[in-house]
XYZ file of N, CA and C in Angstrom:
360
model
N -26.678 -2.754 -0.237
C -26.262 -4.064 -0.149
C -26.181 -4.582 1.213
N -25.573 -3.849 2.154
C -25.546 -4.260 3.513
C -24.650 -5.541 3.782
N -23.645 -5.675 2.950
C -22.812 -6.871 3.114
C -21.438 -6.466 3.670
N -20.752 -7.461 4.227
C -19.465 -7.285 4.854
C -18.389 -7.479 3.814
N -17.432 -6.517 3.701
C -16.311 -6.627 2.730
C -15.061 -6.325 3.458
N -14.013 -7.163 3.275
C -12.731 -7.011 3.797
C -11.779 -6.471 2.671
N -11.163 -5.390 2.936
C -10.235 -4.849 1.936
C -8.851 -5.060 2.519
N -7.969 -5.716 1.752
C -6.611 -5.982 2.177
C -5.646 -5.379 1.130
N -4.875 -4.342 1.599
C -3.947 -3.698 0.722
C -2.928 -3.056 1.581
N -1.639 -3.063 1.138
C -0.578 -2.396 1.978
C -0.492 -0.954 1.777
N -1.397 -0.421 0.928
C -1.468 1.133 0.627
C -2.657 1.667 1.430
N -2.375 2.377 2.520
C -3.508 2.977 3.265
C -4.351 3.934 2.398
N -3.803 4.534 1.363
C -4.625 5.407 0.512
C -5.634 4.559 -0.263
N -5.223 3.438 -0.784
C -6.114 2.602 -1.500
C -7.238 2.027 -0.599
N -6.857 1.679 0.627
C -7.899 1.222 1.539
C -8.872 2.336 1.818
N -8.410 3.584 1.976
C -9.313 4.716 2.181
C -10.292 4.926 0.967
N -9.719 4.819 -0.214
C -10.580 5.043 -1.408
C -11.578 3.886 -1.518
N -11.125 2.716 -1.350
C -12.077 1.536 -1.498
C -13.137 1.561 -0.377
N -12.747 1.929 0.838
C -13.651 2.008 1.927
C -14.708 3.096 1.649
N -14.339 4.204 1.133
C -15.301 5.240 0.758
C -16.293 4.745 -0.306
N -15.711 4.124 -1.309
C -16.564 3.591 -2.375
C -17.532 2.534 -1.956
N -17.086 1.664 -1.004
C -17.868 0.564 -0.650
C -18.955 1.002 0.405
N -18.604 1.946 1.246
C -19.523 2.474 2.139
C -20.676 3.183 1.421
N -20.329 3.855 0.281
C -21.381 4.435 -0.628
C -22.357 3.396 -1.140
N -21.870 2.149 -1.219
C -22.665 1.070 -1.697
C -23.312 0.292 -0.532
N -23.338 0.959 0.621
C -23.986 0.401 1.847
C -23.280 -0.935 2.264
N -21.969 -0.977 2.094
C -21.209 -2.186 2.605
C -20.600 -1.882 3.989
N -20.431 -2.872 4.853
C -19.742 -2.728 6.085
C -18.277 -3.171 5.791
N -17.322 -2.240 5.861
C -15.978 -2.490 5.489
C -14.992 -2.637 6.627
N -14.082 -3.625 6.463
C -13.047 -3.826 7.440
C -11.734 -3.813 6.519
N -10.661 -3.684 7.129
C -9.342 -3.596 6.349
C -8.225 -4.272 7.061
N -7.235 -4.590 6.124
C -6.007 -5.244 6.619
C -4.864 -4.694 5.775
N -3.709 -4.544 6.388
C -2.536 -3.934 5.666
C -1.554 -4.915 5.229
N -1.630 -6.193 5.565
C -0.753 -7.212 5.042
C -1.536 -8.496 4.894
N -0.856 -9.560 4.273
C -1.486 -10.811 4.064
C -1.880 -11.550 5.353
N -1.031 -11.560 6.342
C -1.371 -12.216 7.636
C -2.575 -11.604 8.227
N -2.689 -10.266 8.241
C -3.874 -9.604 8.831
C -5.153 -9.938 7.968
N -4.976 -10.072 6.667
C -6.046 -10.400 5.830
C -6.603 -11.755 6.163
N -5.643 -12.717 6.338
C -6.064 -14.130 6.606
C -6.854 -14.176 7.987
N -6.259 -13.471 8.927
C -6.881 -13.422 10.217
C -8.308 -12.726 10.176
N -8.309 -11.649 9.329
C -9.550 -10.910 9.204
C -10.720 -11.698 8.561
N -10.315 -12.521 7.566
C -11.338 -13.399 6.942
C -11.862 -14.407 7.978
N -10.998 -14.960 8.718
C -11.349 -15.919 9.819
C -12.270 -15.371 10.817
N -11.970 -14.075 11.242
C -12.734 -13.527 12.319
C -13.982 -12.848 11.845
N -13.946 -12.113 10.703
C -15.053 -11.256 10.286
C -16.039 -12.102 9.418
N -15.474 -13.160 8.700
C -16.241 -13.870 7.752
C -17.003 -12.979 6.735
N -16.199 -12.269 5.977
C -16.769 -11.314 5.031
C -17.531 -12.004 3.905
N -18.397 -11.257 3.245
C -19.098 -11.727 2.086
C -18.266 -11.748 0.879
N -17.278 -10.735 0.805
C -16.349 -10.638 -0.261
C -15.015 -10.117 0.310
N -13.944 -10.604 -0.287
C -12.611 -10.113 0.092
C -12.058 -9.408 -1.178
N -11.533 -8.131 -0.980
C -10.909 -7.482 -2.044
C -9.490 -7.370 -1.561
N -8.552 -8.018 -2.343
C -7.164 -8.261 -1.880
C -6.188 -7.768 -2.901
N -5.085 -7.081 -2.504
C -3.979 -6.707 -3.375
C -3.071 -7.907 -3.557
N -2.471 -8.012 -4.678
C -1.558 -9.132 -4.906
C -0.333 -9.042 -4.107
N 0.408 -7.837 -4.254
C 1.655 -7.671 -3.505
C 1.538 -6.965 -2.168
N 1.644 -7.701 -1.135
C 1.600 -7.249 0.248
C 2.683 -7.868 1.007
N 3.060 -7.146 2.118
C 4.030 -7.809 3.065
C 3.519 -9.026 3.840
N 4.415 -9.805 4.324
C 4.139 -10.994 5.162
C 3.538 -12.160 4.393
N 2.593 -11.866 3.512
C 2.059 -12.955 2.669
C 1.297 -12.296 1.517
N 1.669 -12.711 0.302
C 0.910 -12.081 -0.879
C -0.524 -12.483 -0.988
N -1.214 -11.741 -1.814
C -2.674 -12.026 -2.041
C -2.940 -13.416 -2.443
N -2.181 -13.931 -3.335
C -2.366 -15.238 -3.911
C -2.130 -16.320 -2.803
N -1.160 -16.125 -1.950
C -0.977 -17.072 -0.873
C -2.150 -17.076 0.073
N -2.656 -15.854 0.410
C -3.853 -15.796 1.234
C -5.015 -16.580 0.677
N -5.189 -16.334 -0.677
C -6.352 -16.954 -1.350
C -6.238 -18.477 -1.335
N -4.997 -18.925 -1.649
C -4.696 -20.348 -1.617
C -4.991 -20.959 -0.271
N -4.511 -20.328 0.764
C -4.561 -20.808 2.149
C -6.106 -20.893 2.545
N -6.810 -19.824 2.213
C -8.297 -19.815 2.480
C -9.029 -20.973 1.773
N -8.574 -21.215 0.546
C -9.309 -22.235 -0.219
C -9.055 -23.579 0.363
N -7.875 -23.798 0.904
C -7.611 -25.109 1.636
C -8.313 -25.245 2.931
N -8.722 -24.060 3.561
C -9.353 -24.231 4.914
C -10.843 -24.309 4.867
N -11.467 -23.689 3.955
C -12.859 -23.494 3.879
C -13.543 -24.435 2.822
N -14.647 -24.951 3.146
C -15.472 -25.791 2.170
C -15.901 -24.883 1.037
N -16.368 -23.737 1.299
C -16.781 -22.760 0.304
C -16.034 -21.450 0.561
N -14.919 -21.238 -0.160
C -14.104 -20.045 0.025
C -14.898 -18.793 -0.134
N -14.434 -17.685 0.536
C -15.083 -16.463 0.320
C -14.777 -15.936 -1.067
N -15.778 -15.428 -1.733
C -15.521 -14.823 -3.096
C -14.581 -13.665 -2.927
N -13.654 -13.535 -3.913
C -12.630 -12.551 -3.818
C -12.374 -11.816 -5.135
N -11.914 -10.596 -4.966
C -11.414 -9.782 -6.097
C -9.942 -9.566 -5.851
N -9.111 -10.064 -6.754
C -7.609 -9.807 -6.672
C -7.330 -8.681 -7.494
N -6.714 -7.640 -6.850
C -6.250 -6.369 -7.536
C -4.782 -6.506 -7.759
N -4.341 -6.293 -8.962
C -2.901 -6.312 -9.302
C -2.620 -5.644 -10.650
N -1.427 -5.156 -10.843
C -0.968 -4.586 -11.978
C -0.410 -5.674 -12.944
N -0.292 -6.935 -12.405
C 0.347 -8.046 -13.154
C -0.560 -8.437 -14.310
N 0.040 -8.780 -15.415
C -0.577 -9.241 -16.554
C -1.528 -10.419 -16.339
N -2.735 -10.342 -16.688
C -3.770 -11.445 -16.393
C -3.317 -12.825 -17.001
N -2.616 -12.758 -18.091
C -2.165 -13.945 -18.778
C -1.108 -14.668 -17.929
N -0.345 -13.967 -17.149
C 0.637 -14.475 -16.232
C -0.102 -15.228 -15.087
N -1.231 -14.892 -14.748
C -1.963 -15.451 -13.602
C -3.042 -16.422 -14.083
N -3.233 -16.652 -15.353
C -4.345 -17.465 -15.811
C -4.338 -18.893 -15.183
N -3.157 -19.508 -15.166
C -3.080 -20.836 -14.668
C -3.286 -20.855 -13.161
N -2.843 -19.911 -12.452
C -3.070 -19.860 -11.031
C -4.518 -19.665 -10.674
N -5.101 -18.789 -11.365
C -6.549 -18.377 -11.033
C -7.516 -19.421 -11.554
N -7.110 -20.327 -12.459
C -7.967 -21.405 -12.825
C -8.270 -22.360 -11.648
N -7.273 -22.405 -10.723
C -7.528 -23.266 -9.557
C -8.269 -22.557 -8.414
N -8.644 -21.301 -8.646
C -9.373 -20.540 -7.673
C -10.561 -19.868 -8.356
N -11.579 -20.717 -8.619
C -12.758 -20.222 -9.369
C -13.614 -19.146 -8.676
N -13.421 -18.958 -7.384
C -14.054 -17.981 -6.638
C -13.492 -16.524 -6.666
N -12.320 -16.534 -7.392
C -11.531 -15.247 -7.490
C -11.680 -14.584 -8.788
N -11.984 -13.290 -8.767
C -11.976 -12.462 -10.080
C -10.820 -11.558 -9.935
N -10.092 -11.512 -11.159
C -8.874 -10.602 -11.236
C -9.325 -9.308 -11.861
N -8.851 -8.210 -11.164
C -9.024 -6.911 -11.827
C -7.646 -6.193 -11.842
N -7.316 -5.659 -13.036
C -6.006 -4.980 -13.046
C -6.059 -3.588 -12.474
N -4.970 -3.284 -11.906
C -4.752 -1.854 -11.393
C -4.155 -1.055 -12.454
N -4.551 0.190 -12.680
C -5.601 0.838 -12.042
C -6.938 0.233 -12.629
N -7.930 0.110 -11.724
C -9.192 -0.484 -12.040
C -10.170 0.591 -12.420
N -11.238 0.240 -13.151
C -12.270 1.123 -13.436
C -13.345 0.945 -12.425
N -13.867 2.046 -11.878
C -14.832 1.971 -10.820
C -16.025 1.170 -11.184
N -16.577 1.407 -12.409
C -17.798 0.738 -12.870
C -17.525 -0.820 -12.874
N -16.356 -1.134 -13.315
C -15.967 -2.627 -13.404
C -15.918 -3.218 -12.065
N -15.257 -2.535 -11.091
C -15.114 -3.064 -9.724
C -16.513 -3.234 -9.098
N -17.361 -2.179 -9.223
C -18.736 -2.385 -8.717
C -19.579 -3.383 -9.335
N -19.392 -3.557 -10.612
C -20.149 -4.658 -11.382
C -19.717 -6.071 -10.850
N -18.439 -6.236 -10.651
C -17.925 -7.528 -10.179
C -18.374 -7.735 -8.743
N -18.278 -6.690 -7.925
C -18.749 -6.702 -6.517
C -20.274 -7.125 -6.410
N -21.056 -6.460 -7.139
C -22.494 -6.809 -7.140
C -22.692 -8.228 -7.611
N -21.960 -8.745 -8.572
C -22.102 -10.095 -9.110
C -21.718 -11.121 -7.950
N -20.520 -10.732 -7.272
C -20.150 -11.712 -6.237
C -21.086 -11.740 -5.012
N -21.683 -10.539 -4.741
C -22.540 -10.434 -3.587
C -23.916 -11.031 -3.872
N -24.232 -11.260 -5.195
C -25.444 -11.880 -5.584
C -26.545 -10.927 -5.624
């Protein structure tokens, strides 16, 4: 793929796993441990895809995605990872059409399929 992906999660273990998976898919991976770092990372790195956890310190994943949507003409495609029920997020995600929700724990094949679709 050769694309840039920013992984934002407050769990270093999850970042390590996702980084390994994404590097196997020939992605250039950067990471952030909180919402503010994720926001800054997107601005600096301009990734092709953002993989972001819902619950993080300083700013949650949805707040980051909302802020980015307001700043950019074409927001970065994103995968929102959360254990939260997708029905609880349906209304919020309707306003963020560039975001795909995946439940934790996620299936690797599903994550890679969504990633490939978002990367084009």
